[in-house]
PDB file of C-alpha atoms in Angstrom:
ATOM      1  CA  UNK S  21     -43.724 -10.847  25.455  1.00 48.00           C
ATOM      2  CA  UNK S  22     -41.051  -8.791  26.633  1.00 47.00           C
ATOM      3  CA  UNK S  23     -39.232 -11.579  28.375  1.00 52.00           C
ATOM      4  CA  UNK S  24     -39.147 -13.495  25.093  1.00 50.00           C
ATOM      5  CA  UNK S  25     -37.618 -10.189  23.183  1.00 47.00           C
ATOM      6  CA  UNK S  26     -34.924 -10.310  26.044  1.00 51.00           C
ATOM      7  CA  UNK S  27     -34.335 -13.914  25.705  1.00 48.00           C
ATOM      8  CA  UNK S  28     -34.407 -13.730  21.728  1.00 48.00           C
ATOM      9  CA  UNK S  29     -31.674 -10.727  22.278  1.00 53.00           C
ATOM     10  CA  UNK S  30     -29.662 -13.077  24.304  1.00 49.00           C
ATOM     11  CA  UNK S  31     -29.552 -15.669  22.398  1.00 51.00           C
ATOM     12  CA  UNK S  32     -29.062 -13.564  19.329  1.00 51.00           C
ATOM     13  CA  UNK S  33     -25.862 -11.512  20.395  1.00 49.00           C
ATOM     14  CA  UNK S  34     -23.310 -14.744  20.920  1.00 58.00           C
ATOM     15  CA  UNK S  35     -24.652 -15.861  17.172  1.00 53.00           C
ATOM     16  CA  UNK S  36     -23.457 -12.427  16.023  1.00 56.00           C
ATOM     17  CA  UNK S  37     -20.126 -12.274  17.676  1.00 64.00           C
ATOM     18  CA  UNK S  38     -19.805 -15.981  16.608  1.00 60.00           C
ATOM     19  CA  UNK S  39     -20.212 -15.035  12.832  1.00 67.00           C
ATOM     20  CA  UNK S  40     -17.846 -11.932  13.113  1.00 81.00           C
ATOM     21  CA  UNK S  41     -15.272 -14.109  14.656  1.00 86.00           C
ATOM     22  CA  UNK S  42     -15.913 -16.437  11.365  1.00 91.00           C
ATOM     23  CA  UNK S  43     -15.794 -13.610   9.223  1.00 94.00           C
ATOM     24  CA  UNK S  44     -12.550 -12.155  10.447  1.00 94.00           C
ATOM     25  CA  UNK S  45     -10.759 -15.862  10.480  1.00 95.00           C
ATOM     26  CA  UNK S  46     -11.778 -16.487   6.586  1.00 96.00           C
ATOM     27  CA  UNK S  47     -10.417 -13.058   5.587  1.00 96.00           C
ATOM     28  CA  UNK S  48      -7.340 -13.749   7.526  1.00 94.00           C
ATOM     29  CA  UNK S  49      -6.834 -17.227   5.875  1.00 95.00           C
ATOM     30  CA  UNK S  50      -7.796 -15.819   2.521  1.00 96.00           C
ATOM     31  CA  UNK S  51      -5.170 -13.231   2.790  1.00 93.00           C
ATOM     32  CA  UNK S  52      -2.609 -15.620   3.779  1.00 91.00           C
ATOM     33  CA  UNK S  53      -3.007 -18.100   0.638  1.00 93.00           C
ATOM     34  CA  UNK S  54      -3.888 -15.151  -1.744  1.00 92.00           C
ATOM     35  CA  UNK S  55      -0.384 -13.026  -0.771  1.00 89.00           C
ATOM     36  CA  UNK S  56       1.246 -16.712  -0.981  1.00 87.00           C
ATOM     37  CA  UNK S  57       0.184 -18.382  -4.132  1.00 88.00           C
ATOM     38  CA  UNK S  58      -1.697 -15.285  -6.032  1.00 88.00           C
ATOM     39  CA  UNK S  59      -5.870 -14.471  -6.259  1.00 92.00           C
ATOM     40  CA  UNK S  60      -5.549 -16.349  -9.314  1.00 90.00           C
ATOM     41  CA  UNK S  61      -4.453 -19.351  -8.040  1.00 89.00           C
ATOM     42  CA  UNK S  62      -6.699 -20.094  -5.145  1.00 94.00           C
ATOM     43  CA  UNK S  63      -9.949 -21.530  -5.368  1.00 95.00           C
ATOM     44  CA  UNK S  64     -12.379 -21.386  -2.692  1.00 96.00           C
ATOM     45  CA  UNK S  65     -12.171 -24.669  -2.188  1.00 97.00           C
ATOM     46  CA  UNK S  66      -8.048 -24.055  -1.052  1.00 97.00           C
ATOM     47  CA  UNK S  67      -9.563 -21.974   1.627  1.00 96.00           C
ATOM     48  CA  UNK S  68     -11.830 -24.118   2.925  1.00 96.00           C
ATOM     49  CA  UNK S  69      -9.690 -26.588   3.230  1.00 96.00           C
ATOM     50  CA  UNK S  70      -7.243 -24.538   4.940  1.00 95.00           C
ATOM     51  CA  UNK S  71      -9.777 -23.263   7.445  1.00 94.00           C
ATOM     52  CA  UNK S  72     -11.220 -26.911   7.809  1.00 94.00           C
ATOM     53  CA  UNK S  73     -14.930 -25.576   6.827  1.00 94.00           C
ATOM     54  CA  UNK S  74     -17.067 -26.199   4.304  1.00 94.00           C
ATOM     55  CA  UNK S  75     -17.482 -24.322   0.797  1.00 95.00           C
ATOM     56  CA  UNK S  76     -21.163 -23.189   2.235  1.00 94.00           C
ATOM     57  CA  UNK S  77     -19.783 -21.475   5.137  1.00 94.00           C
ATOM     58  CA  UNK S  78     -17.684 -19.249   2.877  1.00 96.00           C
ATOM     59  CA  UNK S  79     -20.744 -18.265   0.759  1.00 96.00           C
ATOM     60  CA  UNK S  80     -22.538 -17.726   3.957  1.00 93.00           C
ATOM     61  CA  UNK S  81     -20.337 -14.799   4.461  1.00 93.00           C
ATOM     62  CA  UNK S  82     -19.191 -13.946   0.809  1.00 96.00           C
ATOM     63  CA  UNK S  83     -21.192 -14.053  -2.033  1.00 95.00           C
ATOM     64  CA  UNK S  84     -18.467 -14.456  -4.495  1.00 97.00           C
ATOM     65  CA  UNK S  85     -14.727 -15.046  -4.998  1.00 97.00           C
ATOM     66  CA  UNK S  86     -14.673 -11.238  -6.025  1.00 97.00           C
ATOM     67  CA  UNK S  87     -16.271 -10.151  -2.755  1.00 97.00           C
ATOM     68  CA  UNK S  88     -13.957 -12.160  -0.691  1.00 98.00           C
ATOM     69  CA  UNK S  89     -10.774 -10.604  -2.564  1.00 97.00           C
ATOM     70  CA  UNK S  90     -11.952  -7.333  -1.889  1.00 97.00           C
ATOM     71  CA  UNK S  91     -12.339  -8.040   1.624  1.00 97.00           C
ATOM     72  CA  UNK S  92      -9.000  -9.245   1.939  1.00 96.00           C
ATOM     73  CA  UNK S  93      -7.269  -6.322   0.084  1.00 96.00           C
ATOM     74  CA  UNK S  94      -8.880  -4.267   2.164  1.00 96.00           C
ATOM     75  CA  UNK S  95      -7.873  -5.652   5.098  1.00 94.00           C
ATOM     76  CA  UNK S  96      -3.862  -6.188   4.296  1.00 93.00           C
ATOM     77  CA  UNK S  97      -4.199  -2.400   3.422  1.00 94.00           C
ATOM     78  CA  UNK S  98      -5.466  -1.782   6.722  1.00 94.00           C
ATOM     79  CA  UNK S  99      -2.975  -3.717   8.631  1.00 93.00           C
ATOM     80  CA  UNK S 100      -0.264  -1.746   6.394  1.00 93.00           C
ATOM     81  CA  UNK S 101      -1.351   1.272   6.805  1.00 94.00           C
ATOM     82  CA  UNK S 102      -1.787   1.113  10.783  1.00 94.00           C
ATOM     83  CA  UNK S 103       1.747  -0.612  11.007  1.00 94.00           C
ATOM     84  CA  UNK S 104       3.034   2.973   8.715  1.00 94.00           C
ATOM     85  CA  UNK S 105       1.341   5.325  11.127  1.00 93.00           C
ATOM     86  CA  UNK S 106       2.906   3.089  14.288  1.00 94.00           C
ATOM     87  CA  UNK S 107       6.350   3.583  12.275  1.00 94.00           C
ATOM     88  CA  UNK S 108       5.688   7.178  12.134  1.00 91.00           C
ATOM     89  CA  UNK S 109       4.670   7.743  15.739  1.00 91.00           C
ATOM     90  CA  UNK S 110       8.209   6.164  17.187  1.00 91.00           C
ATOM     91  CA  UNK S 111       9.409   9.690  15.464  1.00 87.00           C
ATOM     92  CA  UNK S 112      12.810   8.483  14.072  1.00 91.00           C
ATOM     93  CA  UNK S 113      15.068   9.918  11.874  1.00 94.00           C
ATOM     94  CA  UNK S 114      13.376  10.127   8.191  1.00 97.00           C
ATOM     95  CA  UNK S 115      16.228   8.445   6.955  1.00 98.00           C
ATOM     96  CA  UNK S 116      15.516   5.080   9.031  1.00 97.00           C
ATOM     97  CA  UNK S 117      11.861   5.659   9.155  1.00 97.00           C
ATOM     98  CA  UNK S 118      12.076   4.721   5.335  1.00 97.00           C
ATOM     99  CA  UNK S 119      13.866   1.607   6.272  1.00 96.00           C
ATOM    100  CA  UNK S 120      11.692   0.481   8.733  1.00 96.00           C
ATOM    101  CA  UNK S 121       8.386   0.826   6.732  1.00 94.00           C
ATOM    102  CA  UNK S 122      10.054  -0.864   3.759  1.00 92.00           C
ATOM    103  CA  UNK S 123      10.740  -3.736   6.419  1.00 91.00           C
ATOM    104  CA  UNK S 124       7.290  -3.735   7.748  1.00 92.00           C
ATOM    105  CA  UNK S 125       5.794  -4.198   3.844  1.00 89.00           C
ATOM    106  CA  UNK S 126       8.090  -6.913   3.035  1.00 86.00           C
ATOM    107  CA  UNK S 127       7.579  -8.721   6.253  1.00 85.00           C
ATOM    108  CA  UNK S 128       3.758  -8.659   5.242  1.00 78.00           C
ATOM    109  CA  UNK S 129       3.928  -9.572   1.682  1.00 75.00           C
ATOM    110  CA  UNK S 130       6.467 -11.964   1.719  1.00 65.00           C
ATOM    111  CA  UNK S 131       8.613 -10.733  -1.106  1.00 52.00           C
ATOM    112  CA  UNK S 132       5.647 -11.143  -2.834  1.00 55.00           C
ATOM    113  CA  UNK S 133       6.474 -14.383  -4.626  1.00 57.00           C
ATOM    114  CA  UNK S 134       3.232 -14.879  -6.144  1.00 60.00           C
ATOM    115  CA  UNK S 135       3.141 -11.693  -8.093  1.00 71.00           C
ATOM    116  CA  UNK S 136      -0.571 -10.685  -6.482  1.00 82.00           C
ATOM    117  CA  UNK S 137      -0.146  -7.396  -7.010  1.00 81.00           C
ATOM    118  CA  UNK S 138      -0.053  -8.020 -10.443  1.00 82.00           C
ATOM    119  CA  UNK S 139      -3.102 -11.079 -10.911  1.00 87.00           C
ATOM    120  CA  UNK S 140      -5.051  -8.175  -8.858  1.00 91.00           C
ATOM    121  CA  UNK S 141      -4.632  -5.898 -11.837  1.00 89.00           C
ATOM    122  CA  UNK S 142      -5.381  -8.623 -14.347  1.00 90.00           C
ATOM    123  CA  UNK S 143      -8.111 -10.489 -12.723  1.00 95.00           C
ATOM    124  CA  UNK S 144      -9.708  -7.971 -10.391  1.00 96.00           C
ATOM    125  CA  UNK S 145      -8.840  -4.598 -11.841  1.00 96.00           C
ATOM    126  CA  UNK S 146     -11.969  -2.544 -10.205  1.00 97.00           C
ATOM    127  CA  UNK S 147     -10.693  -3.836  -6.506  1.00 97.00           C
ATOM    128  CA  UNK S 148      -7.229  -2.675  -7.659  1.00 95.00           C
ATOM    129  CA  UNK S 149      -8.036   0.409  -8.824  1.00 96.00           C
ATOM    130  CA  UNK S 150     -10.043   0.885  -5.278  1.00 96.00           C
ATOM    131  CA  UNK S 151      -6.601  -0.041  -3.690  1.00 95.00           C
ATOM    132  CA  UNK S 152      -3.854   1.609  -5.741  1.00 94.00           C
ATOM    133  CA  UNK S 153      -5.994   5.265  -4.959  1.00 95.00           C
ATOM    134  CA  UNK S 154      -6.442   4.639  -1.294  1.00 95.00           C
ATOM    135  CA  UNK S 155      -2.662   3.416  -1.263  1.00 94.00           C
ATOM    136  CA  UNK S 156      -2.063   6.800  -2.783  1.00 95.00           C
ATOM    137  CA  UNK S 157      -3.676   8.886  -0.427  1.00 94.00           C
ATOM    138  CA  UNK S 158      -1.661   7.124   2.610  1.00 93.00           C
ATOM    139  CA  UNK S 159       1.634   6.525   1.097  1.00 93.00           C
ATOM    140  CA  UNK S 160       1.782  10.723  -0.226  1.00 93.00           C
ATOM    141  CA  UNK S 161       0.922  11.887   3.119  1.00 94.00           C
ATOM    142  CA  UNK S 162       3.360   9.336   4.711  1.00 94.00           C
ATOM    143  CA  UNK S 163       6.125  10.834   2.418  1.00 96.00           C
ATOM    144  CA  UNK S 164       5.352  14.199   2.401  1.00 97.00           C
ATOM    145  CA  UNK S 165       5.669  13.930   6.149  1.00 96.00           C
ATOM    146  CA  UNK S 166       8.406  12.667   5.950  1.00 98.00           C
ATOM    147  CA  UNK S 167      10.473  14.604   3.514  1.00 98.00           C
ATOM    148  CA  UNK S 168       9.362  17.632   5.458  1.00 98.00           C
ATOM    149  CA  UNK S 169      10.986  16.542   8.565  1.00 97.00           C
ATOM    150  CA  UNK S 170      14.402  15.040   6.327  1.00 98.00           C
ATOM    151  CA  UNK S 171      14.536  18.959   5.688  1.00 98.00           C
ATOM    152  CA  UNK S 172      13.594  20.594   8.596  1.00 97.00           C
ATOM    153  CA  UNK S 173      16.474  17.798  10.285  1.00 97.00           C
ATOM    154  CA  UNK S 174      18.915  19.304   7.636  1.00 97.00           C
ATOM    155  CA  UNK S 175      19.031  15.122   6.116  1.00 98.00           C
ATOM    156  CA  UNK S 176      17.291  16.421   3.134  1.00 98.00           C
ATOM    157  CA  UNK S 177      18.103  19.166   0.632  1.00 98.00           C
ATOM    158  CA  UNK S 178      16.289  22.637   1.457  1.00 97.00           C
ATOM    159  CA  UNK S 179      15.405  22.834  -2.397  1.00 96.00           C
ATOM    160  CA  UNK S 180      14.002  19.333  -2.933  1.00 97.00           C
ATOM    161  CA  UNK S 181       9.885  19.655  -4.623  1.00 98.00           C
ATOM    162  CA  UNK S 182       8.067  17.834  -1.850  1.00 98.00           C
ATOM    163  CA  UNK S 183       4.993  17.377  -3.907  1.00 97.00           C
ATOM    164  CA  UNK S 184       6.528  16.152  -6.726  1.00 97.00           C
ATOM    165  CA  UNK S 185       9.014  13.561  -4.860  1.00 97.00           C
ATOM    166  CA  UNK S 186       6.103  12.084  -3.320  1.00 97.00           C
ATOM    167  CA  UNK S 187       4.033  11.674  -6.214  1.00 97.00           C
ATOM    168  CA  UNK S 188       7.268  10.115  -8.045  1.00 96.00           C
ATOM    169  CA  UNK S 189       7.751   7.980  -4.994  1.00 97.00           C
ATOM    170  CA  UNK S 190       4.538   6.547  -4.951  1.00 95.00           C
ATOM    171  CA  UNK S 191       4.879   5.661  -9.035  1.00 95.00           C
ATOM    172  CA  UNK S 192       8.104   4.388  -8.655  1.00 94.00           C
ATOM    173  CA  UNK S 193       6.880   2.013  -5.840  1.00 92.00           C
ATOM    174  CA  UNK S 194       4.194   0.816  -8.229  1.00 89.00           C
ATOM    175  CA  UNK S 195       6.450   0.234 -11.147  1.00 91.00           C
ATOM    176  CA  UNK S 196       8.732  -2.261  -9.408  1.00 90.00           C
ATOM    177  CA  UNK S 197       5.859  -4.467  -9.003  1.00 85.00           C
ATOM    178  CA  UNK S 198       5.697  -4.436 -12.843  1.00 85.00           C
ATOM    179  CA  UNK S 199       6.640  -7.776 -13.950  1.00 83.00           C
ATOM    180  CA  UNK S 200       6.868  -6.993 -17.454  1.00 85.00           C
ATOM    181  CA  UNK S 201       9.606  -4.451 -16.389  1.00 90.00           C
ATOM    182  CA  UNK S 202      11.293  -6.290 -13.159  1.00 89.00           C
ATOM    183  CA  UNK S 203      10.855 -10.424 -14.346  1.00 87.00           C
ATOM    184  CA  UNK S 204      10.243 -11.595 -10.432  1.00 82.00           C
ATOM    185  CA  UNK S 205      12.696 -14.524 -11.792  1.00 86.00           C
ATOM    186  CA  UNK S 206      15.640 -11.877 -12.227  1.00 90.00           C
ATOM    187  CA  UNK S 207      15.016  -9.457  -9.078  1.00 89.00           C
ATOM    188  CA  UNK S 208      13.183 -10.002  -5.609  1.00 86.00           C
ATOM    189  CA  UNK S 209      10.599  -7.941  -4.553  1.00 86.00           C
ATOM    190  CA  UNK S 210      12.939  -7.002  -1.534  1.00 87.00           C
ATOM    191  CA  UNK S 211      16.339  -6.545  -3.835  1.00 90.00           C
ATOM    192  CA  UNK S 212      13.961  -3.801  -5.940  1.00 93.00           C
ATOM    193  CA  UNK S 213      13.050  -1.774  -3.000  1.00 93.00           C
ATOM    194  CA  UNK S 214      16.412  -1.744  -1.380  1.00 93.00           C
ATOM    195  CA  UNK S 215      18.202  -0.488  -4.397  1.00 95.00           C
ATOM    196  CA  UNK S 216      15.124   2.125  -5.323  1.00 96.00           C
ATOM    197  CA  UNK S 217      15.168   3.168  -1.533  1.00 97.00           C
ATOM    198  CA  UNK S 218      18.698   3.809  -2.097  1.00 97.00           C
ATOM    199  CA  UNK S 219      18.171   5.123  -5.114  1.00 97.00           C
ATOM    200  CA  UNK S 220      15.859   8.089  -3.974  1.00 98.00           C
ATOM    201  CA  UNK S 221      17.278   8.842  -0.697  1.00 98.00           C
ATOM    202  CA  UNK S 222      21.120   9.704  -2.850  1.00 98.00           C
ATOM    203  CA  UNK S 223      19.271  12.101  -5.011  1.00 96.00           C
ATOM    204  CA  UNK S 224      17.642  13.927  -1.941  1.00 98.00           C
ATOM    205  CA  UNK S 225      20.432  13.632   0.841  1.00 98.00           C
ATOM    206  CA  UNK S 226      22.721  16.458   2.147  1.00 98.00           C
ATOM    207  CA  UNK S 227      26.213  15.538   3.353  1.00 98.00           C
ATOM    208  CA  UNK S 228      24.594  14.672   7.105  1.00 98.00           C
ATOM    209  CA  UNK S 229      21.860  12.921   5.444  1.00 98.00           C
ATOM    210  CA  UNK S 230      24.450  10.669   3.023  1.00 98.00           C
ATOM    211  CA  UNK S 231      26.662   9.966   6.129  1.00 98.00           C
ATOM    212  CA  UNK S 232      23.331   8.179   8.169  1.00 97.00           C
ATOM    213  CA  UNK S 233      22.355   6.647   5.234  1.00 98.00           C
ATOM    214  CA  UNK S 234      25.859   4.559   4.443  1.00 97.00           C
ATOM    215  CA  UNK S 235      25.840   3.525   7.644  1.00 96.00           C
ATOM    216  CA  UNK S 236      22.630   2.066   7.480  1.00 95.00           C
ATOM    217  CA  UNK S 237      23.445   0.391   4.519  1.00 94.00           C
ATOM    218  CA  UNK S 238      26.351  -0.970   5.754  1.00 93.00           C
ATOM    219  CA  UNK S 239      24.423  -2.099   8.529  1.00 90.00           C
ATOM    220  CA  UNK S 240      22.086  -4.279   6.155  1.00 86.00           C
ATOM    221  CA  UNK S 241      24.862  -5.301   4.596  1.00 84.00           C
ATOM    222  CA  UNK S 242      26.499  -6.815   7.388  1.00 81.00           C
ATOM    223  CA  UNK S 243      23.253  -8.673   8.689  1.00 78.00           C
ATOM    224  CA  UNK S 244      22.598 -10.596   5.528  1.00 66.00           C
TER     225      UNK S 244
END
């Protein structure tokens, strides 16, 4: 008896890694097609086919459309959030930091083209709801941080409201994905958060601050 329970445990634990593996390769697909074409647009059938599996296998690991969206959002919020705190760690100037992040995000969603920020709202509004707070809890702690050291570095005024900048950061950053406001047809995803980045740092800036920041921009400028 026992050596069948160690044979049956040896069998077992490939099978398990095996389904992870398939697991983690149909979230990654899914959250390639969904940030492409919207959660609207694709079917599960689109992901099969991109995968090159069958319908069943999907179900095997995702009982619905809805469960496989919410898989996926949570695992592009994941990868964001890890590549912020990687940002954060190289210790830059807060000024560039702010840059670099809004690189990272754009780099990820692709100027979000497909608008799935917004067919998440429309379509799936529980798993955005999920999202936007969790995106809230990193993004205010990512700019609070960072606003404290723009100060302490002299970049940033010594009178700025920390708590409130963040919090009107984080709105701000949600508003430009607002179609109704920002038509994706007039202004690209990565157009809106240059200006707005540019926008906020200005009203925040001392004289040191302004004179790394136009030389930054001048920087982008020059590489487009």
């Amino acid at each position: 008896m026992l050596k069948l329970w160690k044979l049956f445990r040896f069998l077992k634990f490939p099978v398990v890694i095996l389904l992870s593996i398939m697991r983690d390769k149909i979230i990654s697909n899914a959250s390639e097609l969904f940030i492409t074409y919207g959660f609207k647009s694709v079917t599960m059938d689109d992901i099969a086919n991109q995968i090159g599996i069958s319908k069943k296998t999907i179900y095997q690991h995702f009982e619905n459309k809805t469960k496989l969206v919410e898989a996926t959002t949570m695992h592009m919020f994941e990868i964001i959030s890890h590549g912020i705190d990687c940002i954060c760690e190289l210790e830059k100037n807060p000024i560039e930091e702010l840059y670099d992040i809004k690189s990272f995000v754009m780099l990820h969603l692709k100027d979000e083209k497909s608008s799935p920020q917004y067919q998440l709202q429309k379509y799936y509004p529980k798993i955005s709801a999920t999202l936007k707070k969790k995106q809230f809890e990193v993004m205010q702690k990512c700019v609070t941080d960072n606003l404290k050291k723009g100060v302490e570095k002299k970049l940033f005024r010594q009178d700025i409201n920390i708590d409130f900048i963040s919090r009107i950061y984080f709105n701000s950053m949600v508003s430009l994905k607002d179609q109704d406001l920002f038509p994706l047809n007039n202004f690209s995803m990565n157009m809106l958060m240059e200006n707005y980045l540019e926008y906020h740092l200005r009203g925040i800036c001392t004289p040191k601050g302004l004179d790394i920041l136009t030389k930054i921009i001048n920087k982008n400028k020059n590489q487009q």
